[in-house]
XYZ file of C-alpha atoms in Angstrom:
729
model
C 0.000 0.000 0.000
C 1.346 3.421 -0.864
C 2.422 5.951 1.769
C -0.427 8.287 0.785
C -2.942 5.613 1.590
C -1.308 4.880 4.914
C -1.932 8.461 5.998
C -5.627 7.970 5.295
C -5.993 5.094 7.760
C -8.113 7.217 10.085
C -10.694 7.439 7.297
C -11.732 3.854 8.168
C -12.267 4.644 11.859
C -15.818 4.822 13.279
C -17.552 4.915 16.640
C -19.784 2.206 18.042
C -22.246 2.664 20.922
C -21.485 0.581 23.998
C -24.751 1.355 25.776
C -28.164 2.906 25.199
C -28.350 6.679 25.726
C -31.321 9.064 26.029
C -30.610 12.689 25.137
C -31.414 15.268 27.826
C -29.384 18.318 26.863
C -29.916 20.403 23.709
C -27.992 19.351 20.583
C -27.379 15.838 21.951
C -28.818 12.753 20.255
C -30.224 9.511 21.598
C -28.941 6.132 20.410
C -29.105 2.409 21.067
C -26.359 -0.013 21.948
C -24.506 -1.205 18.870
C -25.343 1.846 16.744
C -22.536 3.248 14.545
C -21.418 6.830 13.973
C -18.712 8.745 12.180
C -16.782 11.267 14.224
C -17.512 14.766 12.944
C -15.740 16.872 15.523
C -14.216 16.691 19.002
C -13.290 19.506 21.334
C -10.461 19.881 23.818
C -12.782 21.992 25.981
C -15.637 19.509 26.006
C -13.662 16.322 25.794
C -16.450 14.275 27.385
C -18.704 14.954 24.383
C -17.998 14.117 20.746
C -19.932 15.469 17.782
C -20.993 12.602 15.518
C -23.167 11.840 12.494
C -25.524 8.857 12.569
C -26.592 6.602 9.717
C -29.868 8.563 9.515
C -27.957 11.768 8.878
C -28.596 13.244 12.306
C -25.750 15.235 13.847
C -25.265 15.868 17.542
C -23.170 15.245 20.630
C -22.726 11.886 22.364
C -20.863 11.116 25.627
C -17.397 9.879 24.764
C -17.455 7.099 27.337
C -20.630 5.625 25.800
C -18.863 4.860 22.509
C -15.663 3.190 21.400
C -13.421 3.795 18.426
C -12.742 0.969 16.044
C -11.503 0.347 12.507
C -14.144 -0.847 10.073
C -14.199 -2.338 6.647
C -13.962 0.511 4.118
C -16.916 -0.857 2.175
C -19.050 -0.719 5.341
C -18.015 2.896 5.934
C -18.775 3.732 2.312
C -22.283 2.285 2.639
C -22.793 4.116 5.944
C -21.953 7.440 4.277
C -24.277 6.660 1.387
C -27.184 6.017 3.793
C -26.490 9.223 5.734
C -26.342 11.319 2.576
C -29.572 9.798 1.252
C -31.393 10.472 4.556
C -30.203 14.073 4.580
C -31.339 14.640 1.011
C -34.811 13.389 1.924
C -34.962 15.664 4.979
C -36.878 18.955 4.777
C -35.017 20.626 7.647
C -32.731 23.447 6.596
C -30.642 23.035 9.735
C -29.828 19.701 11.355
C -30.327 19.685 15.133
C -29.548 23.412 15.292
C -25.858 22.680 14.570
C -25.114 22.812 10.852
C -26.829 23.631 7.589
C -28.181 20.529 5.841
C -26.527 21.272 2.499
C -23.183 21.932 4.166
C -23.337 18.621 6.019
C -24.225 16.798 2.798
C -21.226 18.392 1.052
C -18.893 17.266 3.829
C -20.184 13.705 3.785
C -19.982 13.550 -0.007
C -16.384 14.794 0.162
C -15.531 12.091 2.695
C -17.272 9.439 0.577
C -15.289 10.462 -2.506
C -12.077 10.203 -0.487
C -13.015 6.698 0.734
C -13.842 5.541 -2.784
C -10.514 6.908 -4.030
C -8.665 5.033 -1.281
C -10.523 1.833 -2.134
C -9.633 2.222 -5.795
C -5.942 2.813 -5.074
C -5.870 -0.011 -2.545
C -7.186 -2.482 -5.076
C -4.577 -1.401 -7.640
C -1.760 -1.663 -5.050
C -2.852 -5.122 -3.950
C -2.559 -6.339 -7.522
C 0.986 -4.950 -7.964
C 2.518 -5.914 -4.577
C 2.772 -9.557 -3.379
C 1.075 -9.913 -0.003
C 2.504 -11.841 2.905
C 0.203 -14.036 4.901
C 0.335 -13.677 8.678
C -0.116 -16.379 11.259
C -3.602 -15.175 12.135
C -4.865 -15.501 8.588
C -4.723 -11.812 7.708
C -2.845 -10.271 4.814
C 0.009 -7.850 5.384
C 2.445 -6.241 2.944
C 6.132 -6.809 3.661
C 6.829 -3.096 3.485
C 4.208 -2.305 6.119
C 5.364 -5.081 8.406
C 9.034 -4.165 8.344
C 8.270 -0.487 8.717
C 5.939 -1.085 11.657
C 8.450 -3.335 13.413
C 11.242 -0.810 12.952
C 9.057 1.993 14.216
C 7.996 0.060 17.302
C 11.562 -0.830 18.157
C 12.700 2.752 17.789
C 9.736 4.061 19.782
C 10.389 1.714 22.681
C 14.083 2.562 22.782
C 13.372 6.282 22.805
C 10.819 5.951 25.583
C 13.357 4.146 27.719
C 11.379 1.030 28.484
C 10.113 -2.196 26.940
C 6.677 -3.703 27.313
C 6.382 -6.209 30.104
C 3.875 -9.058 30.012
C 1.390 -7.495 32.439
C -2.075 -9.038 32.488
C -5.234 -7.202 33.559
C -8.951 -7.839 33.533
C -10.847 -6.954 30.381
C -14.558 -6.316 30.209
C -16.439 -8.482 27.784
C -18.123 -6.622 24.972
C -21.785 -7.216 24.280
C -22.948 -9.438 21.478
C -23.730 -6.372 19.422
C -20.169 -5.131 19.835
C -18.711 -8.533 18.910
C -20.703 -8.573 15.692
C -19.267 -5.293 14.472
C -17.661 -4.939 11.049
C -14.456 -3.830 12.740
C -11.115 -4.621 11.191
C -9.301 -4.227 14.522
C -10.323 -5.228 18.022
C -11.412 -2.339 20.263
C -10.123 -1.510 23.727
C -12.121 -2.414 26.777
C -14.690 0.011 28.183
C -12.779 1.439 31.191
C -10.163 2.889 28.852
C -12.815 5.257 27.462
C -14.234 6.168 30.855
C -10.993 7.682 32.210
C -11.048 11.239 30.938
C -8.630 13.242 33.101
C -5.279 13.981 31.372
C -3.100 12.270 33.939
C -5.303 9.197 34.065
C -5.269 9.006 30.286
C -1.452 8.868 30.279
C -1.381 6.021 32.745
C -4.190 4.161 31.050
C -2.584 4.393 27.641
C 0.756 3.133 28.904
C -0.718 0.204 30.754
C -2.957 -0.768 27.884
C 0.072 -0.684 25.611
C 1.861 -3.032 28.026
C -1.014 -5.489 27.944
C -0.430 -8.460 25.592
C -3.192 -9.896 23.479
C -4.538 -13.305 24.362
C -4.141 -16.069 21.766
C -7.870 -15.888 21.034
C -7.684 -12.188 20.363
C -4.685 -12.725 18.076
C -6.513 -15.343 16.075
C -9.629 -13.244 15.601
C -7.833 -9.996 14.896
C -6.767 -8.629 11.559
C -5.257 -5.556 13.131
C -2.121 -6.002 11.052
C -3.814 -4.198 8.176
C -3.546 -0.894 10.005
C -1.237 1.595 8.340
C 2.314 2.576 9.240
C 1.038 5.953 10.406
C -1.096 4.277 13.077
C 1.803 2.104 14.219
C 3.890 5.129 15.124
C 1.071 6.954 16.890
C 1.484 5.864 20.540
C 0.992 9.268 22.153
C -2.085 9.736 24.289
C -3.205 12.945 22.594
C -3.213 13.226 18.837
C -4.276 15.888 16.358
C -7.051 14.648 14.100
C -8.122 16.378 10.896
C -11.834 16.364 10.136
C -13.571 17.439 6.960
C -13.653 21.044 8.108
C -11.469 21.786 11.138
C -8.326 20.660 12.917
C -9.450 19.478 16.275
C -7.718 17.989 19.277
C -9.132 14.668 20.438
C -8.331 12.559 23.432
C -7.587 9.061 22.127
C -6.210 5.840 23.452
C -2.721 4.480 22.761
C -2.556 2.641 19.488
C -3.350 -1.045 19.702
C -1.595 -1.760 16.436
C 1.820 -0.947 17.870
C 1.200 -3.479 20.624
C 0.438 -6.303 18.231
C 3.287 -5.534 15.873
C 5.734 -5.516 18.788
C 4.490 -8.863 20.029
C 5.652 -10.409 16.774
C 9.230 -9.254 17.435
C 11.635 -10.751 20.000
C 11.892 -8.602 23.175
C 15.358 -7.144 23.786
C 17.098 -7.656 27.115
C 16.378 -4.795 29.493
C 19.379 -2.952 30.898
C 19.706 -1.694 34.443
C 19.565 1.881 33.205
C 16.306 1.222 31.371
C 14.797 -0.499 34.393
C 15.667 2.426 36.623
C 14.271 4.916 34.120
C 11.021 2.980 33.816
C 10.580 2.939 37.583
C 11.201 6.676 37.758
C 8.678 7.380 35.008
C 6.052 5.254 36.709
C 6.601 7.033 40.005
C 6.220 10.446 38.375
C 3.008 9.566 36.630
C 1.509 7.976 39.722
C 2.376 11.013 41.820
C 0.507 13.201 39.353
C -2.673 11.424 40.419
C -2.024 12.331 44.098
C -2.116 8.648 45.007
C 0.314 7.498 47.765
C 2.752 4.988 46.254
C 5.948 3.230 47.400
C 9.257 4.579 46.174
C 9.638 1.732 43.713
C 6.374 0.890 41.962
C 6.038 -1.872 39.425
C 3.729 -1.751 36.423
C 1.653 -4.527 37.943
C 1.043 -2.497 41.120
C 0.085 0.585 39.095
C -2.374 -1.485 37.108
C -3.904 -2.821 40.319
C -4.279 0.697 41.743
C -5.919 2.005 38.599
C -8.310 -0.915 38.504
C -9.230 -0.161 42.105
C -9.886 3.509 41.268
C -12.013 2.628 38.245
C -13.989 0.050 40.219
C -14.549 2.469 43.110
C -15.850 5.094 40.695
C -18.228 2.582 39.188
C -19.469 1.396 42.568
C -20.475 4.878 43.800
C -24.255 4.573 44.163
C -26.324 7.189 42.360
C -28.134 9.244 44.983
C -31.836 9.494 44.230
C -32.657 13.139 43.571
C -36.232 14.152 44.381
C -38.100 17.254 43.124
C -37.968 18.904 46.583
C -34.167 18.696 46.505
C -33.978 20.458 43.153
C -36.607 22.985 44.241
C -34.468 23.976 47.218
C -31.531 24.566 44.876
C -33.668 26.835 42.703
C -34.980 28.672 45.756
C -31.440 29.217 47.037
C -30.409 30.689 43.682
C -33.409 33.031 43.672
C -32.868 34.115 47.288
C -29.199 34.945 46.769
C -29.377 36.496 43.298
C -32.830 38.174 43.184
C -33.519 36.331 39.950
C -37.102 35.367 39.242
C -38.127 31.776 39.892
C -38.188 31.071 36.166
C -34.758 32.615 35.595
C -33.361 30.748 38.611
C -34.388 27.492 36.918
C -32.675 28.661 33.739
C -29.547 29.597 35.698
C -29.368 26.152 37.288
C -29.774 24.467 33.899
C -26.992 26.613 32.430
C -24.641 25.848 35.333
C -25.245 22.112 34.960
C -24.682 22.298 31.221
C -21.462 24.304 31.500
C -19.941 22.458 34.451
C -20.555 19.018 32.973
C -17.554 19.084 30.553
C -15.249 20.055 33.425
C -16.090 17.080 35.632
C -15.201 13.384 35.369
C -17.934 11.235 33.909
C -18.577 9.280 37.142
C -19.518 12.591 38.783
C -21.489 13.870 35.800
C -23.929 10.981 35.965
C -25.001 12.204 39.408
C -25.966 15.586 37.912
C -28.116 14.195 35.115
C -31.188 13.524 37.347
C -31.199 17.207 38.315
C -31.213 18.251 34.661
C -34.032 15.815 33.916
C -36.195 17.147 36.754
C -35.679 20.724 35.559
C -37.296 19.930 32.216
C -40.752 19.808 33.846
C -42.529 21.728 36.627
C -41.299 20.610 40.036
C -43.977 18.887 42.104
C -43.310 19.793 45.739
C -45.526 19.652 48.853
C -47.180 22.767 50.245
C -45.225 22.361 53.472
C -41.991 22.999 51.580
C -43.463 25.992 49.760
C -44.422 27.532 53.103
C -40.793 27.333 54.272
C -39.341 29.325 51.377
C -38.039 32.862 51.733
C -40.766 34.258 49.463
C -43.542 32.645 51.513
C -42.163 34.059 54.755
C -41.867 37.538 53.257
C -45.430 37.396 51.910
C -46.778 36.553 55.356
C -44.860 39.450 56.877
C -46.023 41.888 54.180
C -49.679 40.857 54.383
C -49.556 41.230 58.156
C -47.920 44.655 57.909
C -50.427 45.929 55.348
C -53.273 44.629 57.501
C -51.928 46.781 60.325
C -51.853 49.741 57.935
C -55.510 49.109 57.147
C -56.349 49.144 60.843
C -54.432 52.394 61.275
C -56.458 53.918 58.450
C -59.663 52.806 60.147
C -58.646 54.432 63.399
C -57.280 57.554 61.678
C -54.332 57.718 64.055
C -51.730 60.479 63.988
C -49.348 58.026 62.256
C -51.569 57.928 59.176
C -49.554 60.257 56.957
C -46.119 59.481 58.356
C -45.976 55.895 57.149
C -46.062 56.412 53.382
C -42.434 55.348 52.865
C -42.894 52.122 54.847
C -46.156 51.269 53.102
C -44.647 51.952 49.678
C -41.698 49.721 50.524
C -44.056 46.929 51.574
C -46.132 47.252 48.412
C -43.135 47.379 46.082
C -41.723 44.215 47.641
C -45.146 42.580 47.394
C -45.355 43.418 43.682
C -41.848 42.047 43.084
C -42.638 38.765 44.835
C -45.981 38.350 43.071
C -44.239 38.945 39.741
C -41.011 36.963 40.210
C -41.671 34.233 42.777
C -42.999 30.765 42.092
C -46.735 31.227 41.332
C -47.567 28.247 43.563
C -46.086 30.039 46.567
C -48.074 33.198 45.875
C -51.343 31.331 45.336
C -50.914 29.356 48.546
C -50.219 32.442 50.634
C -53.054 34.460 49.083
C -55.516 31.626 49.732
C -54.805 31.522 53.476
C -57.967 32.132 55.552
C -60.188 32.212 52.470
C -58.202 34.991 50.776
C -58.426 37.271 53.793
C -55.200 39.037 52.790
C -56.745 40.022 49.435
C -59.923 41.253 51.130
C -57.843 43.326 53.560
C -56.026 45.010 50.671
C -59.356 45.899 49.021
C -60.595 47.461 52.261
C -57.322 49.320 52.599
C -57.721 50.671 49.044
C -61.188 51.928 49.963
C -59.852 53.796 53.010
C -56.627 55.085 51.459
C -56.780 58.515 49.835
C -53.192 58.932 48.631
C -52.859 58.171 44.901
C -49.224 57.063 45.236
C -50.317 54.205 47.510
C -53.503 53.479 45.575
C -51.444 53.152 42.397
C -49.195 50.555 44.040
C -52.236 48.695 45.345
C -53.646 48.542 41.808
C -50.369 47.050 40.544
C -50.522 44.450 43.306
C -54.132 43.600 42.405
C -53.161 43.153 38.741
C -50.317 40.811 39.674
C -52.682 38.775 41.863
C -55.257 38.533 39.080
C -52.671 37.070 36.701
C -51.872 34.377 39.262
C -55.286 33.173 40.387
C -58.841 33.144 39.001
C -60.387 33.159 42.471
C -58.704 36.469 43.210
C -60.342 38.021 40.135
C -63.727 36.719 41.238
C -63.226 38.150 44.732
C -62.248 41.555 43.346
C -65.277 41.575 41.015
C -67.646 41.001 43.930
C -65.930 43.525 46.194
C -66.256 47.297 46.440
C -63.173 47.742 44.244
C -65.010 48.219 40.887
C -67.255 50.921 42.360
C -64.284 52.682 43.949
C -62.447 52.653 40.627
C -65.448 53.989 38.704
C -65.815 56.802 41.211
C -62.112 57.645 40.825
C -62.450 57.724 37.024
C -65.414 60.080 37.090
C -63.655 62.332 39.613
C -60.435 62.488 37.555
C -61.725 62.686 33.973
C -58.804 64.906 32.891
C -55.984 62.917 34.490
C -54.761 60.622 31.712
C -52.399 58.594 33.899
C -55.063 57.831 36.504
C -57.636 56.974 33.863
C -55.216 54.504 32.260
C -54.373 52.709 35.513
C -57.974 52.569 36.691
C -59.400 51.424 33.343
C -56.792 48.673 32.940
C -57.722 47.317 36.370
C -61.406 47.197 35.432
C -60.608 45.502 32.093
C -58.911 42.635 33.943
C -61.725 42.268 36.486
C -64.487 42.233 33.844
C -62.553 40.027 31.385
C -63.664 36.785 33.070
C -67.235 37.458 31.864
C -68.882 37.004 35.277
C -71.992 39.035 36.025
C -71.606 41.827 38.558
C -73.423 41.574 41.884
C -76.819 43.253 42.045
C -75.565 46.109 44.194
C -72.975 47.015 41.554
C -75.421 46.776 38.663
C -77.468 49.536 40.238
C -74.494 51.910 40.115
C -72.907 50.956 36.787
C -75.671 51.932 34.396
C -75.898 53.680 31.036
C -74.517 56.968 32.392
C -71.138 55.301 33.034
C -71.043 53.921 29.459
C -71.898 57.369 28.080
C -69.014 58.756 30.146
C -66.678 56.228 28.488
C -68.040 56.987 24.994
C -67.419 60.696 25.532
C -63.801 59.937 26.426
C -63.548 57.931 23.180
C -65.111 60.501 20.872
C -63.783 63.594 22.676
C -60.661 62.715 24.665
C -59.253 65.402 26.987
C -56.636 67.780 25.644
C -54.106 66.321 28.039
C -54.247 63.032 26.105
C -51.604 64.144 23.623
C -50.794 60.573 22.518
C -54.466 59.567 22.041
C -54.218 56.520 24.288
C -57.575 56.892 26.044
C -59.863 55.933 23.098
C -58.277 52.499 22.702
C -58.265 51.817 26.447
C -61.879 52.892 26.910
C -63.008 50.763 23.955
C -61.291 47.778 25.578
C -63.102 48.569 28.822
C -66.479 48.625 27.043
C -65.670 45.316 25.305
C -64.712 43.744 28.628
C -67.769 45.150 30.407
C -70.040 43.791 27.655
C -68.957 40.167 28.213
C -71.241 39.790 31.239
C -74.462 40.452 29.297
C -75.874 37.285 27.743
C -79.179 38.845 26.697
C -79.103 42.031 24.654
C -82.456 43.097 26.123
C -80.895 44.094 29.465
C -77.562 45.272 28.079
C -76.809 48.734 29.484
C -74.238 49.343 26.733
C -76.931 49.114 24.051
C -79.103 51.369 26.154
C -76.341 53.967 26.220
C -75.703 53.628 22.462
C -79.297 54.599 21.746
C -78.755 57.970 23.442
C -75.719 59.112 21.455
C -75.831 60.853 18.107
C -72.596 59.560 16.613
C -69.856 57.088 17.460
C -67.467 57.518 14.542
C -64.243 56.773 16.435
C -65.827 53.837 18.233
C -67.138 52.162 15.058
C -63.907 52.707 13.123
C -61.757 51.147 15.825
C -64.173 48.228 16.249
C -63.909 47.468 12.515
C -60.118 47.580 12.713
C -60.132 45.098 15.598
C -62.499 42.643 13.884
C -60.500 42.854 10.671
C -57.301 41.937 12.532
C -59.081 39.240 14.567
C -57.626 40.763 17.717
C -58.751 40.171 21.284
C -57.520 43.125 23.376
C -59.360 42.029 26.511
C -58.302 38.516 27.493
C -54.861 38.784 29.082
C -55.274 36.214 31.880
C -53.620 32.921 30.925
C -55.596 30.899 33.470
C -58.968 31.984 32.005
C -59.689 30.754 28.459
C -61.569 33.058 26.107
C -64.941 31.528 25.216
C -65.849 34.216 22.696
C -64.054 37.023 20.936
C -65.259 40.199 22.739
C -65.123 42.263 19.533
C -67.354 39.805 17.672
C -69.799 39.653 20.596
C -69.956 43.448 20.694
C -70.855 43.592 16.986
C -73.511 40.894 17.335
C -75.069 42.807 20.236
C -74.936 46.156 18.415
C -76.660 44.751 15.316
C -79.340 43.092 17.455
C -81.334 46.344 17.447
C -82.005 48.657 14.503
C -81.395 51.652 16.811
C -77.864 50.608 17.715
C -77.088 49.195 14.252
C -77.703 52.656 12.831
C -74.489 54.018 14.385
C -72.660 52.233 11.523
C -72.693 54.031 8.185
C -73.602 52.050 5.052
C -69.972 52.073 3.974
C -69.016 50.657 7.392
C -71.623 47.940 6.971
C -70.208 47.004 3.558
C -66.700 46.791 5.004
C -68.033 44.546 7.754
C -69.729 42.276 5.177
C -66.428 41.993 3.284
C -64.763 40.860 6.489
C -67.590 38.370 7.104
C -67.226 36.838 3.635
C -63.489 36.416 4.107
C -63.790 34.851 7.537
C -66.620 32.475 6.590
C -64.672 31.362 3.515
C -61.646 30.487 5.651
C -63.390 28.839 8.595
C -64.031 25.118 8.413
C -66.690 22.908 9.968
C -66.514 22.493 13.715
C -64.905 25.831 14.548
C -67.066 27.463 17.259
C -66.466 31.006 16.072
C -68.163 30.293 12.727
C -71.642 30.326 14.281
C -70.940 33.820 15.656
C -70.067 35.113 12.190
C -73.231 33.517 10.784
C -75.278 35.082 13.579
C -73.727 38.481 12.844
C -74.612 38.026 9.172
C -78.247 37.341 10.096
C -78.405 40.433 12.355
C -76.943 42.672 9.627
C -79.452 41.466 7.025
C -82.339 41.785 9.490
C -81.643 45.173 11.134
C -79.985 47.206 8.365
C -80.818 48.264 4.825
C -79.002 45.286 3.323
C -82.013 44.364 1.127
C -81.477 47.609 -0.777
C -77.844 47.130 -1.836
C -77.330 43.324 -1.238
C -73.558 43.737 -1.003
C -71.619 40.473 -1.780
C -74.887 38.558 -2.111
C -73.535 35.900 -4.486
C -70.526 35.240 -2.245
C -72.808 34.765 0.728
C -75.014 32.344 -1.233
C -71.952 30.254 -2.165
C -70.851 30.149 1.461
C -74.318 29.147 2.648
C -74.506 26.416 -0.003
C -71.116 24.999 0.997
C -72.063 24.914 4.671
C -75.445 23.357 3.918
C -73.782 20.564 1.906
C -71.349 19.600 4.678
C -71.945 16.074 5.971
C -70.206 16.270 9.343
C -72.172 16.187 12.596
C -70.450 19.310 13.901
C -71.981 21.310 11.040
C -75.562 20.736 12.205
C -75.742 23.936 14.261
C -74.285 26.088 11.475
C -76.608 24.477 8.913
C -79.591 25.330 11.104
C -78.580 29.016 11.164
C -78.122 29.028 7.367
C -81.554 27.399 6.906
C -83.175 30.007 9.152
C -81.509 32.885 7.267
C -82.677 31.522 3.907
C -86.225 31.008 5.177
C -86.379 34.459 6.788
C -85.096 36.263 3.687
C -86.198 34.157 0.700
C -86.363 37.236 -1.547
C -82.589 37.638 -1.108
C -81.144 34.147 -0.842
C -83.703 32.041 -2.753
C -84.310 34.297 -5.699
């Protein structure tokens, strides 16, 4: 074989999985025992993880001690590359596992495949021109390779100052899958791959090089086909060239040099060489901080290393429970002021970054923590009550309750405690926003939400806007955490207090914004107000809001009030199921024009926006904009606030939405109902805008054969029967 081909010996090297592995971290891949890979890249920084490509074309990182390197038949490697390339070409992903562009990976694999095919072609031509020599184990070896390898081994051993001694050590048996590999050379045993520290790698490589092959291994091995370049490579660290980068990889001492040397007669060992070998062994053992005698034999070193490896394996994995991980997260939050969510992220990042720096036996103890962090931590309430956030919430609620009592008594301390109260409220807002929501919900629910009720009473008694503003922020944070809190606030005196504040401060844009946003959240759940509130929130309040929309105060230089007040009306309207007792419609009948209101409503329905539902724990049952339009067109008096041109625009939107919606979508019946109300309570019969499009839509719906279409078909049938002159003509 030519020298150029000898330098390409690494091209026939692959990785084989020793165990099953389930990916937990990003950019890692799962695999089964016996699966093959090609090494794509290794890193000196993350030496415990190697970047590989699987037969399916997937690229990602695998733990280095879960795989072993071995030489394979070049034809097997060529077929492996062909399968990977074919899988990648069939893939639709532009980027593979978030690591590399698909086309770039295909180009690299194709380049490697071309190189392999070229080597195979040259190898076949060389084998025809050079007479092979047959070895004792049945393999074929060229004379030039054999003599060169023997000379190199002899020179290497002389330079290193020692000869291999016949030391025997225990070898782990490979699984049946590993024994059935297409490897050309036998692979090292598993512990050699587990030892990852630099000093341990030096010792392991030397001792493995000293270890002779058993007769069985010699008979089954065809390692003699390995190139001259591999025979000279006995260093522990070697520079490997991949298809794109030069990377430093931690590798084992070459097995080929061992087997070639065994075929040669060992030279007598001089006293100087013996002394030098002992000194070298002592130095390397000392680097591991292991106490050793002054004169240490290779057999004793091997025994010590076996003991270390076995002790690392026998360390039991401590069972990590969710409460343990939760306490770690809580400690991070307490000491860094990070939010609970960001504390979880911080812990995940630390685990991910520290993993490459630790030995693999230690890393496996960290993996359960990473697994638990991928899902919400299920911990008992007793543990939640012991956290720093829970203790602070109890203190704050107690302190604010005392403030409420002071306000009731109107003591002389009333106006000298603003700084303390503000500090309490700001801390409360921070905890409600950043702490674990489960902690906040548990503490708010104590004594049937008495702490929330106390804050509402305190808001009613407090006259200072600076404190009221902070109380509103606290109420908003509570509403986003718990539905019950929203229900309690809706049934309390808070809505009436807010309405009174809005009417009293109709020119203060900042106050109007804060107060209106609080009401939007409270009304967004769609629950009906208590009777006592309904008596106070009548049509005059809606007219007040409409005046702010059509004629905002001069102080509203950025025109923010119209949008906010429209959202408040939409939210307030959700509680009325029957348009006959809807106070919003009653107010609309008393206004002359609502140009700004109608224009903004059409914009919202065209964009399919829902500006009201902001609470994640409360699902939206109906789009508030669509419900508002259905209610407005339920009466001819309120439908008249829309100009004919506005009605035509609305019909265009209806046609588009009904054309896109399929059977079974709940919102479709609302659009059909709106269509019926427009035809019934406007002058649609005069202009019949988009009539043919509506007929086509009705026909399509009527011809649907699914059970979920029955309700929509009934509405279409009723529309056609009610207006036969339009839709049956």
